[in-house]
Short mmCIF file of C-alpha atoms and ligand atoms in Angstrom, two decimals:
data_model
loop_
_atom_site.label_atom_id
_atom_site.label_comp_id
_atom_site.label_asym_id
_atom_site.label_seq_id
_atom_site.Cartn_x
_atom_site.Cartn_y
_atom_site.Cartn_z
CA UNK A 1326 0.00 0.00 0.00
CA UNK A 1327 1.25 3.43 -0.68
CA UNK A 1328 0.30 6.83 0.84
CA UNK A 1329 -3.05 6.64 0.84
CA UNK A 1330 -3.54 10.76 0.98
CA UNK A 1331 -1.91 10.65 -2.80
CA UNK A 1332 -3.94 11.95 -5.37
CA UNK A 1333 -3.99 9.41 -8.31
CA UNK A 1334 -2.01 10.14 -11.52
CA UNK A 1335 -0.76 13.07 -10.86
CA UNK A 1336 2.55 12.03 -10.77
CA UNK A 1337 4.94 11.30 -13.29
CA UNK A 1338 8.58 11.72 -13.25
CA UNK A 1339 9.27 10.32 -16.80
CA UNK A 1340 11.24 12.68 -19.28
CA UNK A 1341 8.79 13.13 -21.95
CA UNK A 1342 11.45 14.13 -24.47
CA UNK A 1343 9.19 16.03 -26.75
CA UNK A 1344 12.06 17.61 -28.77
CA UNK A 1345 13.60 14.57 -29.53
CA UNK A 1346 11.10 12.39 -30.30
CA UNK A 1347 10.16 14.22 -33.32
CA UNK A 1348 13.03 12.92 -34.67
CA UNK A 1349 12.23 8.84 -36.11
CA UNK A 1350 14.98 7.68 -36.63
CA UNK A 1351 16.20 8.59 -32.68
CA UNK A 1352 13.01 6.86 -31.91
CA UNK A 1353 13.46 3.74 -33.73
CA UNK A 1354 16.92 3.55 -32.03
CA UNK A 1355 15.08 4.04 -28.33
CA UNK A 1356 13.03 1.14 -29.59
CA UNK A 1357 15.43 -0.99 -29.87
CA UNK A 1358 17.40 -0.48 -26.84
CA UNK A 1359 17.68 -3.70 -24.79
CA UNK A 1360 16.29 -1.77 -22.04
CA UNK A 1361 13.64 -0.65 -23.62
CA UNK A 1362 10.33 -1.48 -21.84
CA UNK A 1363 7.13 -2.23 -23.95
CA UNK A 1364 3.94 -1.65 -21.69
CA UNK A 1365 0.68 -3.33 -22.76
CA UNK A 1366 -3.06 -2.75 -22.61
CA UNK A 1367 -5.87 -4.71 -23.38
CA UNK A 1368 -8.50 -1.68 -23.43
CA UNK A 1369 -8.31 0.03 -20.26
CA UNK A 1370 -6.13 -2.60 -18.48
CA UNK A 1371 -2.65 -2.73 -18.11
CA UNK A 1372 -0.70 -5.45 -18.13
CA UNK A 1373 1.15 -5.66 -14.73
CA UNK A 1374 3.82 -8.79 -13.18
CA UNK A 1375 3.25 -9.64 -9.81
CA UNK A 1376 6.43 -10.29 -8.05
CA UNK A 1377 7.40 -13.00 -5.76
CA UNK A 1378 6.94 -10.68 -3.23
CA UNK A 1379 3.78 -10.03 -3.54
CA UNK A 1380 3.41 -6.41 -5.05
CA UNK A 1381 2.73 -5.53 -8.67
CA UNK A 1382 5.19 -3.68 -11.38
CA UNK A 1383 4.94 -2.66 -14.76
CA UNK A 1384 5.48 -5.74 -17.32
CA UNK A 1385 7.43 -5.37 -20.73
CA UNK A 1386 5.84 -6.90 -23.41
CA UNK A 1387 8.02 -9.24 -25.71
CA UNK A 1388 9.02 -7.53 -28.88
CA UNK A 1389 6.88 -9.66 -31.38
CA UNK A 1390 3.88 -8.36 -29.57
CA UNK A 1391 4.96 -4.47 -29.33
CA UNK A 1392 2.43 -2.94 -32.16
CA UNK A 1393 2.28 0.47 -33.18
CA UNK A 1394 4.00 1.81 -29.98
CA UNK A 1395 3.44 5.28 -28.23
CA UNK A 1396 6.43 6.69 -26.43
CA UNK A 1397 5.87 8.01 -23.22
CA UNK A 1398 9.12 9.28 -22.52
CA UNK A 1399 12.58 8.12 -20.87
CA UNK A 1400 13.37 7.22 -16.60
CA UNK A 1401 16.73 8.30 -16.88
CA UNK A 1402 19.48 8.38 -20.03
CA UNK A 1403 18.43 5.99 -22.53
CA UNK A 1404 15.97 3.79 -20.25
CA UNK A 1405 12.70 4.49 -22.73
CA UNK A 1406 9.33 3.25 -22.18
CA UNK A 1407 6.69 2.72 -24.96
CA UNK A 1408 3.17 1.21 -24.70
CA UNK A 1409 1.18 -0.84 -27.33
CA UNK A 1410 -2.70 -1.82 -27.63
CA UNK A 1411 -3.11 -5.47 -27.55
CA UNK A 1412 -5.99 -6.72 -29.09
CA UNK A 1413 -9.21 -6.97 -27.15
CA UNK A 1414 -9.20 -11.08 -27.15
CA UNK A 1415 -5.76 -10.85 -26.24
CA UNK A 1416 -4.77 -14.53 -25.03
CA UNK A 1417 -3.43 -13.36 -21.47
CA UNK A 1418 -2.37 -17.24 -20.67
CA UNK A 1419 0.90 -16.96 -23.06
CA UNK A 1420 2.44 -14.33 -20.61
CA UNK A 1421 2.00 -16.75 -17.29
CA UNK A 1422 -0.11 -16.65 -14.65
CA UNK A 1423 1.85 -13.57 -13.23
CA UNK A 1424 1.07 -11.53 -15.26
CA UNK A 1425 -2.08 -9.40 -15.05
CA UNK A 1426 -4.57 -7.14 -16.91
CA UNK A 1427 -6.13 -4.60 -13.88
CA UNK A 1428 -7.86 -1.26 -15.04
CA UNK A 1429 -6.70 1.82 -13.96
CA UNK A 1430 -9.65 2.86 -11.53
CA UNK A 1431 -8.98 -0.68 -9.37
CA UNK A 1432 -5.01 0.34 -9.42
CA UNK A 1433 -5.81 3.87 -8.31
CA UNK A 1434 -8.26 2.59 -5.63
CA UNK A 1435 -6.50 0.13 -4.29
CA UNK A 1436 -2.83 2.11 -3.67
CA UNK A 1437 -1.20 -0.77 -4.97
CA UNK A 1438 1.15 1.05 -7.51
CA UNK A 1439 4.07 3.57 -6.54
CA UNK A 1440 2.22 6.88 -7.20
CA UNK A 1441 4.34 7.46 -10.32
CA UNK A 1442 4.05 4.34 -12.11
CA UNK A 1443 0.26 5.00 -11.86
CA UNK A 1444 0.88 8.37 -13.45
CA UNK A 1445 2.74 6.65 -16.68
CA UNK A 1446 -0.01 4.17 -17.34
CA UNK A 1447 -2.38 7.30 -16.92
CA UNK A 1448 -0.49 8.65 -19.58
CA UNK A 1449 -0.31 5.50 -21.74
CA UNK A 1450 -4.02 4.63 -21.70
CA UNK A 1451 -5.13 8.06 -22.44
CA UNK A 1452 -2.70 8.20 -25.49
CA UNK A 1453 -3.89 4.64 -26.88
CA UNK A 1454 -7.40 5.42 -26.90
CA UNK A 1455 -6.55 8.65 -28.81
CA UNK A 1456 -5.15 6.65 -31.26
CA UNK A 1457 -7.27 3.68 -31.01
CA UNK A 1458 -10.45 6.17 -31.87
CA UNK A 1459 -8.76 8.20 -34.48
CA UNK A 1460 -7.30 6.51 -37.14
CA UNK A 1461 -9.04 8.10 -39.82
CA UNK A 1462 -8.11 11.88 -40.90
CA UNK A 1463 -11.20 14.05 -39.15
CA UNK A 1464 -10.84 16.42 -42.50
CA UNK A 1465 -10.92 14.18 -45.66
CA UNK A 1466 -11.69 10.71 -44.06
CA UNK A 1467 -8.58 8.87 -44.97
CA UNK A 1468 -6.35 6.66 -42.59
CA UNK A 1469 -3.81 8.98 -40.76
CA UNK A 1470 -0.70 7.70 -39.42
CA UNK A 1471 0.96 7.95 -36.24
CA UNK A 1472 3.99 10.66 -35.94
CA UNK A 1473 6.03 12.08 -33.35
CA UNK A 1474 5.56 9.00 -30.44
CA UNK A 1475 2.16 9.07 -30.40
CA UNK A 1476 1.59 12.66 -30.56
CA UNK A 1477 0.46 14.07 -33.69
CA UNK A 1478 -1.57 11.86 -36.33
CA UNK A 1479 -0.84 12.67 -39.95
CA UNK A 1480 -3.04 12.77 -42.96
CA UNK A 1481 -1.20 11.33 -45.89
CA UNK A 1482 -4.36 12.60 -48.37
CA UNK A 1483 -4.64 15.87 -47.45
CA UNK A 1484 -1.67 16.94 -45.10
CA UNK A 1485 -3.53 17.63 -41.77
CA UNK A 1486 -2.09 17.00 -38.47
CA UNK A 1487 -4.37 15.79 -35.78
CA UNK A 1488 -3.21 15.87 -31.68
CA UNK A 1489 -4.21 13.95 -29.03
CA UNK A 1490 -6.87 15.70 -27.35
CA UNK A 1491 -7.48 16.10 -23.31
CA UNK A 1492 -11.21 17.56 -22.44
CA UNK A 1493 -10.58 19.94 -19.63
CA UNK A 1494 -13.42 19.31 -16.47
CA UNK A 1495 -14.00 21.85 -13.66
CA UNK A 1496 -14.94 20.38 -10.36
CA UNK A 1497 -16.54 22.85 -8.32
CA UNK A 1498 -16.51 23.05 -4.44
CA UNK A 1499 -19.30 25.28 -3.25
CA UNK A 1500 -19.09 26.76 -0.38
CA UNK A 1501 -20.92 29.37 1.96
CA UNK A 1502 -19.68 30.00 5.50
CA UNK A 1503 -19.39 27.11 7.31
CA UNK A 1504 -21.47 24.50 4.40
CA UNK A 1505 -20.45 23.43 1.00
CA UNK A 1506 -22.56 22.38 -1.90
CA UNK A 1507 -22.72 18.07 -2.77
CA UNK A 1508 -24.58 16.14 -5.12
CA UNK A 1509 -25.54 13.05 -5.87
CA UNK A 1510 -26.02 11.50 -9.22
CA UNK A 1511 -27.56 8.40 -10.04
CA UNK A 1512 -24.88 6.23 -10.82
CA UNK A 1513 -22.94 6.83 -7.34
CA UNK A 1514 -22.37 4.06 -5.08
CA UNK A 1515 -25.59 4.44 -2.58
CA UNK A 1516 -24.97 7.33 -0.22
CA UNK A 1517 -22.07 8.95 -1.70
CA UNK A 1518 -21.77 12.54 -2.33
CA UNK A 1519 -19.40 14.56 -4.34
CA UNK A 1520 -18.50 17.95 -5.95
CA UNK A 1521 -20.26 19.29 -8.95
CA UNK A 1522 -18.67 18.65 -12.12
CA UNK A 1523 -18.93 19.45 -15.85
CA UNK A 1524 -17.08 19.74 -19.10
CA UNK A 1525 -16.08 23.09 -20.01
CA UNK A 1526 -17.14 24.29 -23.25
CA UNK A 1527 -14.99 25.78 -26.17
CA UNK A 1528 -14.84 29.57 -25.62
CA UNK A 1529 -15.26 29.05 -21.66
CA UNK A 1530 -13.32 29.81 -18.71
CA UNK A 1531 -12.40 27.46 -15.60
CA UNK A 1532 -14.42 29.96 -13.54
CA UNK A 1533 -17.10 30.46 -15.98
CA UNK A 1534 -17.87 26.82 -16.54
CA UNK A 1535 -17.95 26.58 -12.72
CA UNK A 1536 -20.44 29.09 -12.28
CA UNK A 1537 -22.85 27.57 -15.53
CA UNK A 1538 -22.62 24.29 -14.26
CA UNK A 1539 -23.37 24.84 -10.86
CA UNK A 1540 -26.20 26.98 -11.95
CA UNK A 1541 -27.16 24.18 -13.97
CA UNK A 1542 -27.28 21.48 -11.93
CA UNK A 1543 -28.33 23.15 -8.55
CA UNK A 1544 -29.90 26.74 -9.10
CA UNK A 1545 -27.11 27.76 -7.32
CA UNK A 1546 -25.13 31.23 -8.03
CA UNK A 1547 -21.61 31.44 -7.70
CA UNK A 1548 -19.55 34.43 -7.17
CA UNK A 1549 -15.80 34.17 -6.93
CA UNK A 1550 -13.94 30.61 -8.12
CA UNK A 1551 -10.51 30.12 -7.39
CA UNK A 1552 -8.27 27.85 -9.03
CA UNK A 1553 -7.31 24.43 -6.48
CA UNK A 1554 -5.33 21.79 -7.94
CA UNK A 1555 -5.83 19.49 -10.95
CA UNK A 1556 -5.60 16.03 -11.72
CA UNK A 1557 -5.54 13.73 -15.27
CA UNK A 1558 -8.27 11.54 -15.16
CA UNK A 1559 -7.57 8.92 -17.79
CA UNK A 1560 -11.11 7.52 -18.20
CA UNK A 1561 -10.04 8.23 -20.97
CA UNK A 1562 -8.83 11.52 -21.37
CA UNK A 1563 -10.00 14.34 -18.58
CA UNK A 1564 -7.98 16.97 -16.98
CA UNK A 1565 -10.15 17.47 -13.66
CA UNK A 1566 -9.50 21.41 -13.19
CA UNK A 1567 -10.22 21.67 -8.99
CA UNK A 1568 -11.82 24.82 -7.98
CA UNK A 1569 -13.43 26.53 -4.67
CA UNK A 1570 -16.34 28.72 -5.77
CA UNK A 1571 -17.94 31.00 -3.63
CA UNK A 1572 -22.03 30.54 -3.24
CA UNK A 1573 -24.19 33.46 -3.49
CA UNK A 1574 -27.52 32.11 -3.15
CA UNK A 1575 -28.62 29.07 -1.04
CA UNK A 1576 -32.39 28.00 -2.51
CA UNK A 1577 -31.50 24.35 -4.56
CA UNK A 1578 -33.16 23.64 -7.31
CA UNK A 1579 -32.03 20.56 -9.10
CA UNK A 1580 -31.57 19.39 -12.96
CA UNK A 1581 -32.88 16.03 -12.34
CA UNK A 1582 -31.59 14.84 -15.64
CA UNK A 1583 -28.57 15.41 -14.06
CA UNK A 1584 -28.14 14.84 -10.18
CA UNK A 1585 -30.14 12.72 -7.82
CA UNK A 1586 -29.57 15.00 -5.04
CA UNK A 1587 -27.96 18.12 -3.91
CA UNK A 1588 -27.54 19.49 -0.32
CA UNK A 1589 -25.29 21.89 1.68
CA UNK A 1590 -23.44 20.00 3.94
CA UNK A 1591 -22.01 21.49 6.91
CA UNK A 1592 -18.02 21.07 7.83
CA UNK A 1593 -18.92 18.63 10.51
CA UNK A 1594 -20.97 16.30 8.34
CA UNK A 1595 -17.92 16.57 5.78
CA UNK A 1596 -15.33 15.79 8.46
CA UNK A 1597 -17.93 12.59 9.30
CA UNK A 1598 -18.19 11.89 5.88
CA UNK A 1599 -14.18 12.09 5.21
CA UNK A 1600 -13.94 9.50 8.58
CA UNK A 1601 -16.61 7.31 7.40
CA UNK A 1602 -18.37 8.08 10.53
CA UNK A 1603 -21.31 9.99 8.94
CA UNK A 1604 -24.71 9.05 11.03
CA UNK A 1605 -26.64 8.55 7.88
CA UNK A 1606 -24.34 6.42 6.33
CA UNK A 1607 -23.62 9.28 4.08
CA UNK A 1608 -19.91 9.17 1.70
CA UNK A 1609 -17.46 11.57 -0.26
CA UNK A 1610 -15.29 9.86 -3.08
CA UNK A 1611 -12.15 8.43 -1.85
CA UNK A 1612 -8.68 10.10 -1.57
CA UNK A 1613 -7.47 8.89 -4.77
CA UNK A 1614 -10.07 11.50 -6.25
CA UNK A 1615 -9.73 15.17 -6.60
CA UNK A 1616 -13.03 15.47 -5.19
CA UNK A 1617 -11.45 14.16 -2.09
CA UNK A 1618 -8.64 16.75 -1.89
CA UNK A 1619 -11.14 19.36 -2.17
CA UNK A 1620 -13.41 18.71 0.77
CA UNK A 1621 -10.27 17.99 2.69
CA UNK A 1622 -9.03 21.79 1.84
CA UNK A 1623 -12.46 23.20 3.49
CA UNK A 1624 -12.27 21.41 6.95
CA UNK A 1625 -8.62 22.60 6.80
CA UNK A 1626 -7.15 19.18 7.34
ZN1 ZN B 436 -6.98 14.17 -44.46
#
């Protein structure tokens, strides 16, 4: 188990090398390297060795099976690592029973990864299901090839360049005196509450999307919103964008297309919540979440 306070995937100490790896010929030589490791995924799960010892580390794939690889940068001099889509009905058996395919939310809930080995297959999976999803030019329609590591697309036909995208989410804490603002929606594990959250739209702000959303979903209005921390979410390609917003009004009215529930919770409840102690039964998303972090800031621990 590691630190269980550590926000998931937002570390990542690899070298990403972007100026060299425009280069193919220097990649093709990284490649290569005996040291090279070869990460796989079968969808969203990467393939991880246990060791004798009982905990789990990253497994290299063996070079017959490395396919279209994305680099995702270097651990020191020359140590690269690349990743590879297997395919879906990947025969796991051939690699031994050691070896397994976990997804990313079990490895981030569980702690069982050093925080920045969980941050690389972040990476990894959210740059293979770019490419997995886009191998056809978006202009003209004809298949576009893979440049730069993994980090441009290229249209042959018609000369376009396509880039891996990330869709930027703000995650709103509202709060008012000694309460904040939680919801609920549907799909959460019975009892759990968590921040508002929404996609911001092109030609938005953070603070603007904040304020829209929470409007949105609550009826609430929100006057100042100032920037928290952030966290990739690779599920499969967020940027969760952490805010504290400020309410102005305190009347709820909710979108029930979108939340269940929405109440202001006082700092109590939320330090009940946070201990698992709540009298209702009542729970916040676990620390491996941004939404975590967030409600941890307000009760100032
Ligand atoms: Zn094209």
């Amino acid at each position: 188990m590691f630190a269980e306070d550590s926000l998931a995937f937002t570390v990542n100490a690899l070298d990403r090398m972007a100026p060299r790896r425009t280069d193919a010929g220097w990649l093709a030589q990284q490649m290569d390297l005996p040291q090279a490791r070869h990460l796989g995924f079968i969808g969203e799960r990467a393939l991880l060795v246990l060791n004798p010892l009982g905990g789990l580390a990253l497994y290299s794939l063996p070079p017959s099976l490395v396919r279209e690889p994305v680099f995702l940068g270097s651990e020191g001099e020359e140590k690269p690592i690349f990743a590879s889509l297997l395919p879906d009905d990947q025969d796991l058996a051939m690699f031994g029973e050691e070896v397994k395919a976990i997804d990313l939310r079990s490895l981030a809930m569980q702690s069982v990864l050093p925080p920045p080995m969980l941050g690389v297959l972040a990476q990894a999976r959210t740059l293979l299901h770019w490419h997995s999803t886009h191998r056809f030019c978006s202009r003209c329609g004809a298949p576009s090839e893979m440049r730069d590591g993994g980090y441009r697309r290229h249209c042959p036909a018609c000369a376009a360049d396509h880039f891996p995208r990330t869709d930027p989410v703000s995650i709103m804490l509202v709060t008012m005196g000694d309460r904040c603002l939680l919801g609920r929606q549907a799909r959460f594990a019975p009892g759990m509450y968590s921040a508002l959250a929404g996609f911001i739209e092109p030609g938005e702000t953070i603070e603007e999307a904040a304020r829209r959303e929470v409007f949105e979903e609550a009826g609430i209005r929100v006057g100042e919103v100032r920037y928290h921390s952030s966290q990739p979410w690779p599920f499969p390609a967020n940027l969760m964008i952490g805010v504290l917003a400020e309410g102005l009004s305190e009347t709820i009215t909710i979108d029930r297309t979108e939340l269940e529930d929405a109440r202001w919770f006082t700092r109590e409840e939320v330090r009940a919540m946070l201990a698992g102690r709540h009298p209702a039964g009542l729970i916040v998303p676990a620390p491996f979440a941004i939404a975590n972090r967030l409600l941890r800031s307000f009760i100032g621990a």
